[in-house]
Coordinates of C-alpha atoms and ligand atoms in Angstrom, one line a residue:
M1 CA 0.0 0.0 0.0
L2 CA 2.8 2.4 0.9
L3 CA 4.7 1.5 -2.3
S4 CA 1.6 2.0 -4.4
Q5 CA 1.0 5.4 -2.8
I6 CA 4.6 6.6 -3.4
L7 CA 4.6 5.3 -7.0
H8 CA 1.3 7.2 -7.5
L9 CA 2.9 10.4 -6.4
H10 CA 5.5 9.9 -9.2
D11 CA 2.8 9.1 -11.8
I12 CA 3.6 5.4 -11.9
D13 CA 0.5 3.1 -12.0
S14 CA 0.2 0.1 -9.8
I15 CA -2.5 -2.4 -8.8
V16 CA -2.6 -3.9 -5.3
L17 CA -3.7 -7.5 -4.9
E18 CA -4.9 -8.4 -1.4
R19 CA -5.9 -11.9 -0.4
K20 CA -8.1 -10.8 2.6
S21 CA -11.1 -8.5 2.8
R22 CA -10.6 -4.9 3.7
S23 CA -12.5 -5.3 7.0
Y24 CA -10.2 -8.2 7.9
V25 CA -7.1 -6.1 7.2
L26 CA -8.3 -3.2 9.2
G27 CA -9.3 -5.4 12.1
R28 CA -5.9 -6.9 12.7
I29 CA -3.9 -5.7 15.7
R30 CA -0.3 -5.2 14.6
A31 CA 2.8 -3.4 15.8
G32 CA 2.9 0.1 16.9
V33 CA 6.4 1.7 17.4
L34 CA 7.6 3.7 14.4
E35 CA 11.2 4.7 13.7
Q36 CA 11.9 8.3 12.6
G37 CA 12.6 7.1 9.1
T38 CA 9.2 5.4 8.9
V39 CA 7.5 8.6 10.1
D40 CA 9.4 10.6 7.5
M41 CA 8.4 8.1 4.7
L42 CA 4.8 8.3 5.7
H43 CA 4.9 12.1 5.5
R44 CA 6.6 12.0 2.1
A45 CA 3.9 9.6 1.0
G46 CA 1.3 12.2 2.0
V47 CA -0.2 10.1 4.8
G48 CA 1.3 11.8 7.8
D49 CA -1.5 14.2 8.9
R50 CA -3.3 12.0 11.4
L51 CA 0.0 10.5 12.5
S52 CA 1.2 14.0 13.4
R53 CA -2.0 14.7 15.4
E54 CA -2.4 11.3 17.1
G55 CA 1.0 9.7 17.2
M56 CA 2.7 9.7 20.6
V57 CA 6.3 10.8 20.5
H58 CA 8.5 8.8 22.9
Q59 CA 11.9 10.2 23.8
G60 CA 13.0 7.2 25.9
I61 CA 12.2 3.7 27.0
G62 CA 12.3 1.8 30.2
I63 CA 14.2 -1.4 30.9
A64 CA 13.1 -3.3 34.1
F65 CA 15.0 -6.0 35.9
D66 CA 15.8 -7.1 39.4
N67 CA 12.8 -5.1 40.6
V68 CA 14.2 -1.8 39.3
L69 CA 13.1 0.4 36.4
H70 CA 15.9 2.0 34.4
N71 CA 15.4 4.7 31.8
I72 CA 17.3 4.9 28.4
D73 CA 17.2 8.4 27.2
V74 CA 17.0 7.5 23.5
H75 CA 16.5 11.2 22.5
G76 CA 19.6 12.4 24.3
L77 CA 21.7 9.5 23.1
T78 CA 20.9 9.9 19.4
N79 CA 21.2 13.7 19.0
G80 CA 17.4 14.3 19.2
K81 CA 15.9 11.3 17.5
V82 CA 12.6 9.8 18.8
V83 CA 10.2 7.0 18.1
T84 CA 6.5 7.4 17.6
V85 CA 3.7 5.1 18.9
Y86 CA 1.0 4.8 16.3
G87 CA -0.6 1.5 15.3
Q88 CA 0.2 -0.2 12.1
T89 CA -3.6 -0.7 11.6
E90 CA -4.0 3.1 11.7
I91 CA -1.3 3.5 9.0
T92 CA -3.1 0.9 6.8
H93 CA -6.3 2.9 7.4
D94 CA -4.6 6.1 6.3
L95 CA -3.1 4.4 3.3
Y96 CA -6.5 3.0 2.2
A97 CA -8.0 6.5 2.5
A98 CA -5.2 8.1 0.4
R99 CA -5.4 5.4 -2.3
D100 CA -9.2 5.6 -2.4
A101 CA -9.1 9.4 -2.7
A102 CA -6.6 9.1 -5.6
G103 CA -8.7 6.5 -7.4
G104 CA -6.1 3.8 -6.7
V105 CA -6.9 0.2 -7.6
I106 CA -6.9 -2.2 -4.6
I107 CA -8.4 -5.6 -5.4
D108 CA -9.3 -7.3 -2.2
S109 CA -10.4 -10.9 -1.6
A110 CA -8.1 -12.1 -4.4
D111 CA -7.8 -15.8 -4.3
D112 CA -5.3 -18.3 -5.9
V113 CA -2.9 -15.5 -6.8
A114 CA -0.1 -16.9 -9.1
L115 CA 2.8 -15.1 -10.7
H116 CA 4.0 -16.0 -14.2
G117 CA 7.0 -15.1 -16.3
V118 CA 8.8 -13.2 -13.6
D119 CA 12.1 -13.9 -15.2
S120 CA 10.8 -12.5 -18.6
D121 CA 10.1 -9.0 -19.8
A122 CA 6.4 -9.6 -19.7
P123 CA 5.4 -10.9 -16.2
Y124 CA 1.8 -11.2 -15.2
A125 CA -0.3 -12.3 -12.2
T126 CA -3.5 -14.3 -12.2
Y127 CA -6.1 -14.5 -9.4
T128 CA -9.6 -15.6 -8.9
R129 CA -12.3 -13.4 -7.4
E130 CA -16.0 -14.4 -7.0
G131 CA -15.4 -17.5 -9.1
K132 CA -13.8 -15.7 -12.1
T133 CA -10.2 -15.8 -13.1
H134 CA -8.4 -12.5 -13.9
R135 CA -5.0 -11.7 -15.4
I136 CA -2.9 -8.5 -14.8
D137 CA 0.0 -7.8 -17.2
C138 CA 2.7 -5.6 -15.7
T139 CA 6.3 -4.5 -15.9
F140 CA 7.3 -5.3 -12.3
I141 CA 5.9 -7.3 -9.4
A142 CA 6.6 -6.2 -5.8
G143 CA 6.1 -9.2 -3.6
C144 CA 4.8 -7.6 -0.4
D145 CA 2.6 -10.6 0.5
G146 CA 4.1 -11.8 3.8
F147 CA 6.0 -14.9 4.9
H148 CA 3.3 -17.3 3.6
G149 CA 2.7 -15.4 0.4
V150 CA 3.1 -16.7 -3.1
S151 CA 5.9 -14.3 -4.2
R152 CA 8.9 -15.9 -2.5
K153 CA 7.7 -19.3 -3.5
S154 CA 7.8 -18.1 -7.2
I155 CA 11.6 -17.8 -7.0
P156 CA 13.4 -21.1 -7.9
Q157 CA 15.1 -22.7 -4.9
R158 CA 18.4 -22.9 -6.7
V159 CA 18.7 -19.1 -6.7
L160 CA 17.4 -18.5 -3.2
T161 CA 19.1 -19.1 0.2
E162 CA 16.7 -19.1 3.2
Y163 CA 18.1 -18.5 6.7
H164 CA 15.8 -19.6 9.6
L165 CA 16.0 -19.3 13.4
S166 CA 13.3 -20.1 15.9
Y167 CA 12.9 -19.6 19.6
P168 CA 11.3 -22.0 22.1
F169 CA 8.8 -19.3 23.2
G170 CA 6.3 -16.8 21.9
W171 CA 4.5 -13.6 23.1
L172 CA 1.1 -13.7 24.5
G173 CA -0.4 -10.2 23.8
V174 CA -3.3 -8.5 25.4
L175 CA -5.1 -5.3 24.3
S176 CA -7.2 -3.6 27.0
E177 CA -9.1 -0.3 27.2
T178 CA -7.1 0.8 30.3
P179 CA -4.7 3.7 30.7
P180 CA -1.1 2.6 30.0
V181 CA 0.9 1.9 33.1
S182 CA 3.7 4.2 31.9
D183 CA 4.2 7.0 29.4
E184 CA 7.1 5.0 27.9
V185 CA 7.4 1.5 26.5
I186 CA 8.9 -0.7 29.1
Y187 CA 10.9 -3.9 28.4
A188 CA 11.0 -6.2 31.5
S189 CA 13.4 -9.1 32.1
H190 CA 12.4 -11.5 34.8
P191 CA 13.4 -15.0 35.8
R192 CA 9.9 -16.2 34.9
G193 CA 10.2 -14.6 31.5
F194 CA 10.0 -11.4 29.5
A195 CA 7.2 -8.8 29.8
L196 CA 6.5 -5.7 27.7
C197 CA 4.3 -2.7 28.5
S198 CA 3.2 -0.7 25.5
M199 CA 0.2 1.3 24.3
R200 CA -1.8 2.5 21.4
H201 CA -3.2 5.7 23.0
S202 CA -4.1 7.2 26.4
M203 CA -6.9 4.7 27.0
L204 CA -5.6 1.7 25.1
S205 CA -2.8 -0.5 26.5
R206 CA -0.9 -3.2 24.8
Y207 CA 0.9 -5.7 27.0
Y208 CA 2.8 -8.9 26.4
I209 CA 4.4 -11.8 28.3
Q210 CA 6.7 -14.5 27.1
V211 CA 5.1 -17.9 27.0
P212 CA 6.3 -21.4 25.9
S213 CA 5.9 -22.0 22.1
D214 CA 3.3 -24.7 22.6
D215 CA 1.1 -22.6 24.9
L216 CA -2.4 -21.7 23.9
V217 CA -4.5 -18.6 24.3
D218 CA -7.2 -20.7 25.9
N219 CA -4.9 -21.5 28.8
W220 CA -4.9 -17.8 29.7
S221 CA -7.9 -16.2 31.4
D222 CA -7.6 -12.4 31.8
E223 CA -7.1 -13.0 35.5
A224 CA -4.2 -15.4 34.9
F225 CA -2.6 -13.0 32.4
W226 CA -2.8 -10.0 34.7
A227 CA -1.4 -12.0 37.7
E228 CA 1.6 -13.3 35.6
F229 CA 2.2 -9.9 34.0
K230 CA 2.3 -8.1 37.4
H231 CA 4.6 -10.7 38.8
R232 CA 7.2 -9.9 36.1
L233 CA 7.1 -6.1 36.6
P234 CA 8.9 -4.1 39.4
Q235 CA 6.6 -3.9 42.4
S236 CA 6.3 -0.1 42.1
L237 CA 5.0 -0.5 38.5
A238 CA 2.8 -3.4 39.2
A239 CA 1.1 -1.4 42.0
K240 CA 0.1 1.3 39.5
L241 CA -1.2 -1.1 36.8
V242 CA -4.9 -0.7 35.9
T243 CA -6.3 -4.0 34.7
G244 CA -9.5 -4.6 32.7
P245 CA -11.1 -7.0 30.3
S246 CA -8.9 -7.9 27.3
I247 CA -10.4 -6.9 23.9
E248 CA -7.8 -8.9 22.0
K249 CA -5.6 -11.8 23.1
S250 CA -3.2 -13.7 20.8
I251 CA 0.1 -15.6 20.8
A252 CA 2.8 -14.7 18.3
P253 CA 5.8 -17.1 17.7
L254 CA 9.3 -15.7 17.9
R255 CA 11.5 -16.5 15.0
A256 CA 13.8 -14.9 12.5
F257 CA 14.1 -15.5 8.8
V258 CA 16.0 -13.9 5.9
A259 CA 15.7 -14.7 2.2
D260 CA 18.8 -14.0 0.1
N261 CA 18.3 -12.6 -2.3
L262 CA 15.2 -10.4 -2.7
N263 CA 15.1 -10.2 -6.5
Y264 CA 14.4 -12.6 -9.3
G265 CA 13.9 -11.2 -12.7
R266 CA 11.1 -8.7 -12.5
L267 CA 10.0 -9.7 -9.0
F268 CA 11.2 -7.9 -5.9
L269 CA 10.4 -9.1 -2.4
A270 CA 9.8 -6.6 0.4
G271 CA 8.7 -6.9 4.1
D272 CA 7.8 -10.2 5.6
A273 CA 7.9 -11.9 2.2
G274 CA 11.7 -11.5 2.5
H275 CA 12.4 -11.5 6.2
I276 CA 10.9 -11.9 9.7
V277 CA 12.4 -10.6 12.9
P278 CA 11.4 -11.5 16.4
P279 CA 9.2 -8.6 17.7
T280 CA 11.6 -7.5 20.5
G281 CA 12.6 -3.9 19.5
A282 CA 9.6 -3.5 17.2
K283 CA 11.4 -3.7 13.9
G284 CA 9.1 -5.8 11.6
L285 CA 7.0 -2.9 10.2
N286 CA 9.9 -0.5 10.1
L287 CA 12.0 -2.9 8.0
A288 CA 9.2 -3.3 5.6
V289 CA 9.1 0.5 5.2
S290 CA 12.9 0.7 4.7
D291 CA 12.6 -1.9 2.0
I292 CA 10.0 0.2 0.3
H293 CA 12.3 3.2 0.6
Y294 CA 14.9 1.4 -1.5
L295 CA 12.5 -0.3 -3.9
S296 CA 10.4 2.9 -4.6
A297 CA 13.6 4.9 -5.2
A298 CA 14.9 2.3 -7.7
L299 CA 11.5 2.1 -9.5
I300 CA 11.2 5.9 -9.7
E301 CA 14.8 6.0 -11.1
Y302 CA 13.9 3.4 -13.7
Y303 CA 10.8 5.2 -14.9
G304 CA 12.8 8.5 -14.9
S305 CA 15.0 6.7 -17.5
A306 CA 18.0 6.4 -15.3
G307 CA 18.1 2.7 -16.0
E308 CA 18.0 -0.5 -14.1
D309 CA 21.1 -0.1 -11.9
G310 CA 19.1 0.9 -8.9
L311 CA 16.8 -2.1 -9.3
K312 CA 19.8 -4.4 -9.6
Q313 CA 21.2 -3.0 -6.4
Y314 CA 17.9 -3.2 -4.5
S315 CA 18.4 -6.6 -2.9
A316 CA 22.0 -5.9 -1.7
K317 CA 21.1 -2.5 -0.3
A318 CA 18.0 -3.7 1.5
L319 CA 19.7 -6.8 2.9
D320 CA 22.6 -4.8 4.4
R321 CA 20.1 -2.9 6.6
I322 CA 17.9 -6.0 7.1
W323 CA 20.8 -8.1 8.5
K324 CA 21.9 -5.3 10.8
T325 CA 18.3 -5.0 12.1
V326 CA 17.9 -8.8 12.5
R327 CA 21.1 -8.6 14.6
F328 CA 19.5 -5.9 16.8
S329 CA 16.2 -7.8 17.2
L330 CA 18.1 -11.0 18.2
F331 CA 20.3 -9.0 20.6
C332 CA 17.2 -7.6 22.3
T333 CA 15.6 -11.0 22.4
R334 CA 18.7 -12.6 23.9
L335 CA 19.1 -9.8 26.4
L336 CA 15.6 -9.8 27.8
H337 CA 14.0 -13.3 27.6
D338 CA 14.3 -16.4 29.8
F339 CA 15.9 -19.2 27.8
P340 CA 14.7 -22.4 29.4
D341 CA 17.7 -24.4 28.2
H342 CA 20.4 -21.9 29.2
S343 CA 23.0 -23.0 31.8
A344 CA 23.5 -21.1 35.0
F345 CA 26.6 -19.7 33.4
E346 CA 24.7 -18.3 30.4
K347 CA 22.1 -16.8 32.7
R348 CA 24.8 -14.9 34.6
I349 CA 26.3 -13.6 31.3
Q350 CA 22.8 -12.4 30.3
Q351 CA 22.6 -10.5 33.6
A352 CA 26.1 -9.1 33.0
D353 CA 25.0 -8.0 29.5
L354 CA 22.0 -6.1 31.1
N355 CA 24.1 -4.6 33.8
Y356 CA 26.8 -3.5 31.3
M357 CA 24.3 -1.9 29.0
L358 CA 22.7 0.1 31.8
C359 CA 26.0 1.5 33.1
S360 CA 27.8 2.1 29.8
Q361 CA 27.0 5.3 27.9
A362 CA 28.6 3.7 24.8
A363 CA 26.5 0.5 25.1
M364 CA 23.3 2.5 25.7
A365 CA 24.1 4.8 22.7
S366 CA 24.6 1.8 20.5
F367 CA 21.2 0.4 21.6
A368 CA 19.5 3.7 21.1
E369 CA 21.0 4.1 17.6
S370 CA 19.4 0.9 16.5
Y371 CA 16.2 1.5 18.4
V372 CA 15.4 4.8 16.6
G373 CA 16.4 3.1 13.3
L374 CA 19.6 2.9 11.4
P375 CA 19.9 5.5 8.6
Y376 CA 18.6 4.4 5.2
Ligands
LIG1 C1 5.2 -3.2 20.7 C2 5.7 -4.3 20.0 C3 7.1 -4.5 20.1 O1 7.6 -5.6 19.5 C4 7.9 -3.7 20.8 O2 9.2 -4.0 20.9 C5 7.4 -2.6 21.5 C6 6.1 -2.3 21.4 C7 3.8 -2.9 20.6 O3 3.0 -3.7 20.0 O4 3.4 -1.8 21.0

């Protein structure tokens, strides 16, 4: 949607194929912490007005462990950079509004999408909708269809290397119409597992706890969630927590995945189609946006008759930033979670990592630099 909107601003036509219905897409609860670069991109795409009004600017984050809440002054450590809390669902909403206003073509409920001739000069996509088969001829295909989408599967295995890593735990997330326990996002490390305090706005809290991979949402009543969540926070914070009924509850697995490379012929992968990061550090959406930064620039260059060099460099450029961001997401995950199979020695090293980070300006600055987002 973002790519389509940016291309439109440069008079380049596109068609968006979406497998789900619009109401499904706009009902999904997704991430919510935006890097400065993401915010800048949304402004450049002309969809930044509501974000400016309603987004919550955060200058720092909290790190809690050993019953103490520490602050990392992200703003001070990065020469004034910040992150903005604004739900991904709201961004999607704003993008639909912008595309609709400009007469953009978004085909929803498109089934059986298949890509053809991606390594030729005349690629096309087919799909079925309401029982009829359709064909779209195009110049390029941007595969922005997520990890399970058809795009990556259209690249022959012999030219694709896939790197996978999985963790033995996931995040149980709860959304509740309660005031957030803190103005800042708080990452809590506890011997019973990680916990995260986040928010969407002043009366909507988003909280998570680490749970084993094979755990089920049905095992967690609201009461059980709140009790475990409070247990993992410093007492001073737990005492302030306002609880209420959950309006959404789900478990997300933690894993990492990178496809190398992101280009085959006229097909370019972006976002989760090409890479997945564990959620710690909130990089998934931001990485998708930085991919679109590189891909849109290369397409605009191509249509401005500057040739295909930019498109040829897309994969390498995007992957350089992707791997650095995967590194950061894994670092945050290792730093803050309980690893059931870690030895006592490894657990002490993890504590030393936390203690080191919170007493070293250099380590905190390095963390903050990645947290606000590496430059494009
Ligand atoms: C949120 C998600 C994250 O992965 C994170 O690191 C911080 C906040 C959220 O959903 O608000």
